[in-house]
Short mmCIF file of C-alpha atoms and ligand atoms in Angstrom, two decimals:
data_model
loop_
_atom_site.label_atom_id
_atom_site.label_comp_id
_atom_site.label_asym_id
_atom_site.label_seq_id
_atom_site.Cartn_x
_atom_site.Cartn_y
_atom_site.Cartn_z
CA UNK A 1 0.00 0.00 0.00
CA UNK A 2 1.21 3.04 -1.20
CA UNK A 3 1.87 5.56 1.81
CA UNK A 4 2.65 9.01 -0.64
CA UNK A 5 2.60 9.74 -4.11
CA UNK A 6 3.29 12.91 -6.38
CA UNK A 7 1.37 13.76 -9.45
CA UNK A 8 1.42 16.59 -12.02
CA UNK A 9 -2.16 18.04 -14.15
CA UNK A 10 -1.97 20.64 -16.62
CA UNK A 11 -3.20 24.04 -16.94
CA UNK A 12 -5.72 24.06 -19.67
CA UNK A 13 -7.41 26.33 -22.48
CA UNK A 14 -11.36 26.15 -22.27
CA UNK A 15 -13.89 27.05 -24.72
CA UNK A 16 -11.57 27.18 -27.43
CA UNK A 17 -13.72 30.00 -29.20
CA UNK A 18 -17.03 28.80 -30.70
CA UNK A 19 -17.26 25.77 -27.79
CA UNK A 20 -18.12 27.65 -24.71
CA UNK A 21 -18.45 25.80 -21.42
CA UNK A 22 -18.13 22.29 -23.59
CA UNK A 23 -14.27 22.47 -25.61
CA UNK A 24 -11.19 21.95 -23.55
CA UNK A 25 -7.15 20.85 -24.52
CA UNK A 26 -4.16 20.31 -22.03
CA UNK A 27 -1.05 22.92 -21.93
CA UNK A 28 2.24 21.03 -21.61
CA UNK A 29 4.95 23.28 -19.15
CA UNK A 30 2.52 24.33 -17.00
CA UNK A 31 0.27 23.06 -14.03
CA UNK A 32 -0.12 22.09 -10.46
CA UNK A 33 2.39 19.27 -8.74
CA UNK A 34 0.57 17.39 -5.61
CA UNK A 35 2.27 15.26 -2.95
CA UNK A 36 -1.05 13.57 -1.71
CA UNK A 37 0.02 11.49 1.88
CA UNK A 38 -2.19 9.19 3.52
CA UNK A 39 -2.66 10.24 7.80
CA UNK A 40 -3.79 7.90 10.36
CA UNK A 41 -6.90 10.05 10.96
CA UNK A 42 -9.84 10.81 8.39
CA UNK A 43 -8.86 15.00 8.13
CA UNK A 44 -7.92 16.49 4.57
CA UNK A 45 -5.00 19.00 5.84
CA UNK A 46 -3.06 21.21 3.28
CA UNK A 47 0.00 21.19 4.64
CA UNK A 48 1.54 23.72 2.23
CA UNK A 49 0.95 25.66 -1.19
CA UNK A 50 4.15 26.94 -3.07
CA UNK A 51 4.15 28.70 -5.85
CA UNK A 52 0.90 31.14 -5.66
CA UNK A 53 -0.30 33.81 -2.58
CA UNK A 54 -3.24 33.76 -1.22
CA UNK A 55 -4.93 30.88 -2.00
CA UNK A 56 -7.42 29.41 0.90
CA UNK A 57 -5.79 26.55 3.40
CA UNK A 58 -9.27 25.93 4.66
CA UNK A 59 -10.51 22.59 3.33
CA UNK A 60 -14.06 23.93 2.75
CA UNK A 61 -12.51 26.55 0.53
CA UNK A 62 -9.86 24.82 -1.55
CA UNK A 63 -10.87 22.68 -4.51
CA UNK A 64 -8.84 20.15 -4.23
CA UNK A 65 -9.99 19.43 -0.87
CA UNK A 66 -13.11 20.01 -2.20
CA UNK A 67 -12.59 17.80 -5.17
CA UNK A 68 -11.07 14.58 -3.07
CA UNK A 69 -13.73 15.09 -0.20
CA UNK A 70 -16.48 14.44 -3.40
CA UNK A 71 -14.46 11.16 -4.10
CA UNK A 72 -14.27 10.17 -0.63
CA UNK A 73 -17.76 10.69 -0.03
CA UNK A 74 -18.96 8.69 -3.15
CA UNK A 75 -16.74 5.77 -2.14
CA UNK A 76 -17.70 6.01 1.49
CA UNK A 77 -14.64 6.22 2.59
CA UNK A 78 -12.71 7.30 5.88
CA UNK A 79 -9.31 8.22 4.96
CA UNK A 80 -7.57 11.16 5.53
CA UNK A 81 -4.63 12.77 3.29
CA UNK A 82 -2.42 15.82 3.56
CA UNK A 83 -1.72 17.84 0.66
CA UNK A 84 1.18 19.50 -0.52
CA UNK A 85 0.43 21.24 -3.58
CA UNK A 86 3.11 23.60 -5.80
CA UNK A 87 1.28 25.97 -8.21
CA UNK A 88 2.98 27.73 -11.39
CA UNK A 89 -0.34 29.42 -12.34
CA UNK A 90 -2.26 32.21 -10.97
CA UNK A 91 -5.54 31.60 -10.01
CA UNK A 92 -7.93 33.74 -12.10
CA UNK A 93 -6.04 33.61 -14.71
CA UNK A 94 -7.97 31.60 -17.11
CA UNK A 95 -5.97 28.46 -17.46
CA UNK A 96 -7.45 26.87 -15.48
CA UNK A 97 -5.60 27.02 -12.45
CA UNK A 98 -8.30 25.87 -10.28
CA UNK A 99 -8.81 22.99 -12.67
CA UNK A 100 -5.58 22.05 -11.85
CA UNK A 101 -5.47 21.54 -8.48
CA UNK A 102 -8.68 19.62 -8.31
CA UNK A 103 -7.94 17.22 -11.46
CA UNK A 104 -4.72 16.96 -9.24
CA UNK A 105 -6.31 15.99 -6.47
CA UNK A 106 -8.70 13.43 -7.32
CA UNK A 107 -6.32 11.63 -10.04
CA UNK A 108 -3.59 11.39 -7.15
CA UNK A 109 -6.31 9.93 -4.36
CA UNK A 110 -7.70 7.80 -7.33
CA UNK A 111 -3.98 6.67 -8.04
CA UNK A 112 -3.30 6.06 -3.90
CA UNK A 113 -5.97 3.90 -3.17
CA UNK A 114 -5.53 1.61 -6.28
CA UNK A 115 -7.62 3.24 -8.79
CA UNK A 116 -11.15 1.80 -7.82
CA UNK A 117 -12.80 4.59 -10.71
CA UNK A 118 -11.98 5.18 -13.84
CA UNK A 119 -10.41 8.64 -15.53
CA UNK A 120 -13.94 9.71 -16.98
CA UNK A 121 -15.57 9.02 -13.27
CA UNK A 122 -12.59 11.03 -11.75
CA UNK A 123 -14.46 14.37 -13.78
CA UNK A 124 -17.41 14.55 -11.63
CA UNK A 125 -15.43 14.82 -8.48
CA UNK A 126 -13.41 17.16 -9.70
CA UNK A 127 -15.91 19.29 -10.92
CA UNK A 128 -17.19 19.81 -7.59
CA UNK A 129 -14.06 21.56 -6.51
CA UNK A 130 -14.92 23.90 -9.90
CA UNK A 131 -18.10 24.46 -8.25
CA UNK A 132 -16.70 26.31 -5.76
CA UNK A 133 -14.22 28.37 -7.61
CA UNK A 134 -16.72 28.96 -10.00
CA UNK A 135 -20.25 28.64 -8.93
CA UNK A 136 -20.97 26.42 -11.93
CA UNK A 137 -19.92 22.72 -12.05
CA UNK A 138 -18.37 23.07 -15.59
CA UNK A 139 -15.86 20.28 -16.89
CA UNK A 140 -14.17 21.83 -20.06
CA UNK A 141 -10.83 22.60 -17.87
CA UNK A 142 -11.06 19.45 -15.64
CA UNK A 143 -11.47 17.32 -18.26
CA UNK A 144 -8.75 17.77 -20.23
CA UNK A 145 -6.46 18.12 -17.26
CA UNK A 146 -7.21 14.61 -16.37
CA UNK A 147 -7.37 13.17 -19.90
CA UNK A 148 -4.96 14.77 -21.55
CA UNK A 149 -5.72 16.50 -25.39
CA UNK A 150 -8.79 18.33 -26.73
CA UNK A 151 -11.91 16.87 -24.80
CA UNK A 152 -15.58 17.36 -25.52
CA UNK A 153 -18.68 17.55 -23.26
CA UNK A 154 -21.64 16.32 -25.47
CA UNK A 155 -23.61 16.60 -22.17
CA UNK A 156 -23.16 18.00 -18.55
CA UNK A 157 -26.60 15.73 -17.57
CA UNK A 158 -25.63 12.83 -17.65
CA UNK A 159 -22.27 13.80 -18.09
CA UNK A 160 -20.54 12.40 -21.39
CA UNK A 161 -17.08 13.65 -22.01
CA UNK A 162 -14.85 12.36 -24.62
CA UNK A 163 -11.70 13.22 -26.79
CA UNK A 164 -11.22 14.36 -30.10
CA UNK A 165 -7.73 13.65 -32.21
CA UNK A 166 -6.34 16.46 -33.49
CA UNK A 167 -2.66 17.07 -35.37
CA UNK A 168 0.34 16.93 -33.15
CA UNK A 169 1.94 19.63 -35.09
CA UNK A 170 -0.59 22.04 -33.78
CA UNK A 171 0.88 24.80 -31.76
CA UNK A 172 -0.65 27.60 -29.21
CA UNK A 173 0.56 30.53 -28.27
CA UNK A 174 -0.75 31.72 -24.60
CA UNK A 175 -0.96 35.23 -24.03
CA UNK A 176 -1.30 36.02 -20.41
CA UNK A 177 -1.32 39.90 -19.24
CA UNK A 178 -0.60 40.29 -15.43
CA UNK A 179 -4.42 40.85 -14.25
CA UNK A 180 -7.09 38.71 -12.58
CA UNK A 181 -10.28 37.83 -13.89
CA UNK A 182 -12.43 35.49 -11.63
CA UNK A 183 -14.38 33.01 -13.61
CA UNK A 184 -17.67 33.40 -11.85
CA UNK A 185 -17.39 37.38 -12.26
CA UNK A 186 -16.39 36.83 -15.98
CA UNK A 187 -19.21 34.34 -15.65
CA UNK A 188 -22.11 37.02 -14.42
CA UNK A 189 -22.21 39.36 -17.35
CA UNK A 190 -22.92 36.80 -20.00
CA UNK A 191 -26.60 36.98 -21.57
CA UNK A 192 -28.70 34.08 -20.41
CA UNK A 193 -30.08 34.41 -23.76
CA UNK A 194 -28.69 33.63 -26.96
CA UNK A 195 -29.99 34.83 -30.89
CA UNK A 196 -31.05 31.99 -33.08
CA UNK A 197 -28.56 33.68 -36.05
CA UNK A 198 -25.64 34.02 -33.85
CA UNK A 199 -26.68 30.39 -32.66
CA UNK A 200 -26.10 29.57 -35.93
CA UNK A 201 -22.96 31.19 -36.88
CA UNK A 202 -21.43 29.29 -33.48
CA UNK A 203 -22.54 25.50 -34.08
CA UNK A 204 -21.61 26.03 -37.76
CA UNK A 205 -18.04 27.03 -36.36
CA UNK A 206 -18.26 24.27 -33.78
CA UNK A 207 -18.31 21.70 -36.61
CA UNK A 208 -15.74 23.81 -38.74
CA UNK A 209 -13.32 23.72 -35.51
CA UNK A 210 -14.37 19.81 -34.91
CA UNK A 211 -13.57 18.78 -38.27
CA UNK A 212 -10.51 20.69 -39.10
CA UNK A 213 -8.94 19.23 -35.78
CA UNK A 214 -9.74 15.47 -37.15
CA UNK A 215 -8.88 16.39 -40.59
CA UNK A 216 -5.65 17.86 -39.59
CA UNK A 217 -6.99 21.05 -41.71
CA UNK A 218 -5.33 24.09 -40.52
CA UNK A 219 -7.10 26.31 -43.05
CA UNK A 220 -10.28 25.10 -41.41
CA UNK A 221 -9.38 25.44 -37.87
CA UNK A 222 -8.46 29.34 -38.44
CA UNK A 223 -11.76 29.69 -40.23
CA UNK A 224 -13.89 28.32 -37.16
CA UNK A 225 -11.99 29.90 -34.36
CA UNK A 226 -14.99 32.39 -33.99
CA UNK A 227 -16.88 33.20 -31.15
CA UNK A 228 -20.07 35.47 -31.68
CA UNK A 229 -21.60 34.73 -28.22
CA UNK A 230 -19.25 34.84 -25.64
CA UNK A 231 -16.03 36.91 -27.25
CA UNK A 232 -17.98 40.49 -27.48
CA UNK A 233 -18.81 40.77 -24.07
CA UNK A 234 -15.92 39.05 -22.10
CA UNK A 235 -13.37 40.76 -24.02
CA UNK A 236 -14.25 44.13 -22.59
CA UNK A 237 -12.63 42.38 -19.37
CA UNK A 238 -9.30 42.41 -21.40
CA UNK A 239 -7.43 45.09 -21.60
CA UNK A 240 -6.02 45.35 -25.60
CA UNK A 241 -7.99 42.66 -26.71
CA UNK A 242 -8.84 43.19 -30.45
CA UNK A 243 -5.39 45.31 -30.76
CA UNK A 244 -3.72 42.02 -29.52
CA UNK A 245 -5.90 39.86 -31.93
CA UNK A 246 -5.42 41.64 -35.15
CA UNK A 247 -1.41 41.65 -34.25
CA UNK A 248 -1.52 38.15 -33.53
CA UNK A 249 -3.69 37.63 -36.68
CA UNK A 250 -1.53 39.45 -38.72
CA UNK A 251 2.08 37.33 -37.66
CA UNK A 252 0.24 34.82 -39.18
CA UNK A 253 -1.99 33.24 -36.10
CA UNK A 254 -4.45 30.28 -37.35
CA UNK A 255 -7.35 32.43 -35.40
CA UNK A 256 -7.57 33.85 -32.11
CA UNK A 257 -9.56 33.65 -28.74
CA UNK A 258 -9.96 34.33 -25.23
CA UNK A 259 -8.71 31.18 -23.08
CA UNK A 260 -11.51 30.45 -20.53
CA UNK A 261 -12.73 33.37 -18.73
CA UNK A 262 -9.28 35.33 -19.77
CA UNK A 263 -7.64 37.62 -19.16
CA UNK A 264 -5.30 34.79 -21.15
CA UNK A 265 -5.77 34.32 -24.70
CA UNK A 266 -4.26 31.93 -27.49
CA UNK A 267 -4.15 30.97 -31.02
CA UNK A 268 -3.47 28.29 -32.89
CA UNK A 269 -0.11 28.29 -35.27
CA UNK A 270 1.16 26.22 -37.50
CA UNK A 271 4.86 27.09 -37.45
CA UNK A 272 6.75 27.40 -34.39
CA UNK A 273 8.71 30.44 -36.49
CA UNK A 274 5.12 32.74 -35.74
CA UNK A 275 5.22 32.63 -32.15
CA UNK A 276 7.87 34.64 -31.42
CA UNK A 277 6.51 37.67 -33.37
CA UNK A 278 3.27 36.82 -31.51
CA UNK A 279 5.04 36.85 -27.88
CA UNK A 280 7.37 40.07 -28.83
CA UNK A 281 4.03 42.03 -30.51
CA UNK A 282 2.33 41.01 -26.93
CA UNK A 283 5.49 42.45 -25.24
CA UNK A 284 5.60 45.81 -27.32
CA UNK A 285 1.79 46.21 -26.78
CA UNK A 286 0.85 45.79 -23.24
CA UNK A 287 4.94 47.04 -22.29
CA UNK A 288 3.55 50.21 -23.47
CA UNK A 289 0.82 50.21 -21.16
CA UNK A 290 3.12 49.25 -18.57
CA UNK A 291 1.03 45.76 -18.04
CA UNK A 292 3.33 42.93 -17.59
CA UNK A 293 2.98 40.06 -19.90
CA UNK A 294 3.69 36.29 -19.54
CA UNK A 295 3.78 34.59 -23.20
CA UNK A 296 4.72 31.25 -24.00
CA UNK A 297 4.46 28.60 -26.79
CA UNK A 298 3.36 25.69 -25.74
CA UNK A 299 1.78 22.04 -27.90
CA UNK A 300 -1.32 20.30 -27.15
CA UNK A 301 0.09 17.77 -23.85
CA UNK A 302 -1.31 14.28 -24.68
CA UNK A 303 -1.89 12.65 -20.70
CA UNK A 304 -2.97 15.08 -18.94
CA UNK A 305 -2.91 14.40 -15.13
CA UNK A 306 -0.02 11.53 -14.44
CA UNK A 307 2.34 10.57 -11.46
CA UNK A 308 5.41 11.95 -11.09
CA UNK A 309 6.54 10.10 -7.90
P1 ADP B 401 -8.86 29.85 -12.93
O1 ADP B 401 -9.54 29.82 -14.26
O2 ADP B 401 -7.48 30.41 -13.04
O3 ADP B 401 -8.92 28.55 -12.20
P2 ADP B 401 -11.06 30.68 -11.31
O4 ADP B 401 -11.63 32.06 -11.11
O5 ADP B 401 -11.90 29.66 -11.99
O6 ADP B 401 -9.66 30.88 -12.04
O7 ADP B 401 -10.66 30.06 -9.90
C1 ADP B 401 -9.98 30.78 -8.97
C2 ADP B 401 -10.73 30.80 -7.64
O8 ADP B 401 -10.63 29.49 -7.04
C3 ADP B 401 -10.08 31.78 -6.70
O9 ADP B 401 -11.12 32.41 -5.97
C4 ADP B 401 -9.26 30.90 -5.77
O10 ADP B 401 -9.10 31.45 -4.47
C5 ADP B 401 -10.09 29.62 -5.73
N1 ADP B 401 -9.29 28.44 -5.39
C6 ADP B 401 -9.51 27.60 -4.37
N2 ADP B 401 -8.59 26.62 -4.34
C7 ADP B 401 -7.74 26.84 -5.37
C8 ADP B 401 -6.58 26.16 -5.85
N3 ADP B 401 -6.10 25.08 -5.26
N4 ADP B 401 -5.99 26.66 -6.96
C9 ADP B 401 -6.46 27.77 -7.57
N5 ADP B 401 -7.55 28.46 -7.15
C10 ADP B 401 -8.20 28.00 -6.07
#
């Protein structure tokens, strides 16, 4: 019986454009590391978190705590764990920081007690830690954190999550300007309501965006990177954001979005040569402003969540 054991899930890019709340892929670089250890009591104790200020010790508030105490609860079981978790991501920073911790947690408690549910099962639990951080139980972050690559939800009830292939050449660049943005603020001034013509404009994209990822068409993918529901009103949250899309556009970006609830964004490239006139435009814009700027190139990470220890 294992007594410890380290894992690693990634950050994450959700919606992807034209797939709000249901599109999701895995960042490779960056993410949370957990050291789950079993105690001789039932308590969940977070013993430490490196990496990020501020972030909530208190079981009840913490989603991987959160996340694990879901699992526990489902299997009916007493066991208690300290957690020493080691962040490289701000939290509101839309990618999916929260997401990582709780895909972190369950996968590693999963992994500890001899894996008695499967990876898909593992997405409920953790979705209950993005309850909390978020208000709404969505899965397009903690999905592909656990499974790795682009994920789908089909359907949030019942929940039915699966992958989609897409071409390992594929590239993103992350764009990632020093402010926070907390989901479930970025979450309150969406519409409830949607119009049937820009309803049709995003499914149509949706399949565009679907296909060119199986097809390995890159034309395709650039073509459907479109957002007409969610894009106009969360990218008044960003500062720069259509300067820093028609830049990116311009060097040659295969479209261009906000990741998640932002303030991050990304697009798709083909050629590793475009990034770096993406990241240095992104440095010469917001360095202007005197907003500091993280950018980074990163691919599409195939396992998502996995032990490092
Ligand atoms: P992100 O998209 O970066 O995860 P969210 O706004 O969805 O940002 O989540 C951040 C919120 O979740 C913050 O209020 C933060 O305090 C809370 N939170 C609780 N536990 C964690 C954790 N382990 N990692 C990150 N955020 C956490």
């Amino acid at each position: 019986m294992r007594e410890s054991i380290k894992v690693f899930a990634p950050a994450t890019v959700a919606n992807v454009g034209c797939g709000y709340d249901v599109l999701g892929f895995a960042l490779e670089g960056y993410g949370d590391e957990l050291i789950l250890t079993r105690r001789p009591d039932d308590r969940l104790v977070i013993a430490s978190i490196e990496g990020v200020q501020g972030l909530p010790l208190d079981p009840l508030k913490n989603v991987s705590t959160v996340a694990i105490n879901a699992f526990l609860t489902d299997l009916d079981l007493k066991q208690g764990f300290d957690l020493r978790i080691k962040k490289n991501i701000a939290a509101g920073s839309g990618l999916g920081s929260s997401a990582s911790s709780a895909a972190a947690a369950v996968y590693a408690a999963n992994e500890i007690l001899g894996r008695p549910k499967g990876q898909l099962e593992l997405i409920n639990y953790a979705m209950a830690g993005e309850k909390l951080a978020s208000t709404k139980a969505h899965a397009d972050n903690v999905a592909p954190s656990i499974l790795g690559g682009v994920t789908a939800v089909r359907s949030y009830e019942p929940l039915d999550v699966f992958n989609i292939s897409y071409p390992e050449s594929l590239k993103v660049v992350v764009i990632f300007p020093q402010i926070e943005i907390k989901t479930s603020d970025a979450k309150k001034i969406l519409r409830d309501e949607v119009k049937l013509t820009d309803a049709v404009k995003q499914w149509g994209n949706m399949a565009g965006l679907i296909s060119g990822l199986i097809e390995h068409d890159f034309e395709r993918i650039g073509k459907s990177l479109q957002d007409v529901i969610v894009e106009p009103v969360r990218s008044i949250l960003i500062p720069f954001y259509h300067q820093m899309k028609t830049l990116a556009l311009e060097k040659g970006a295969l479209g261009f979005s906000i990741s998640g609830s932002g303030p991050s964004m990304f697009c798709f490239i083909k050629e590793e040569g475009a990034s770096s006139e993406i990241i240095e435009a992104a440095q010469v814009l917001y360095g202007a402003y005197e907003i500091e700027v993280i950018s980074f190139i990163s691919g599409i990470n195939k396992q998502g969540a996995k032990i490092i220890e």
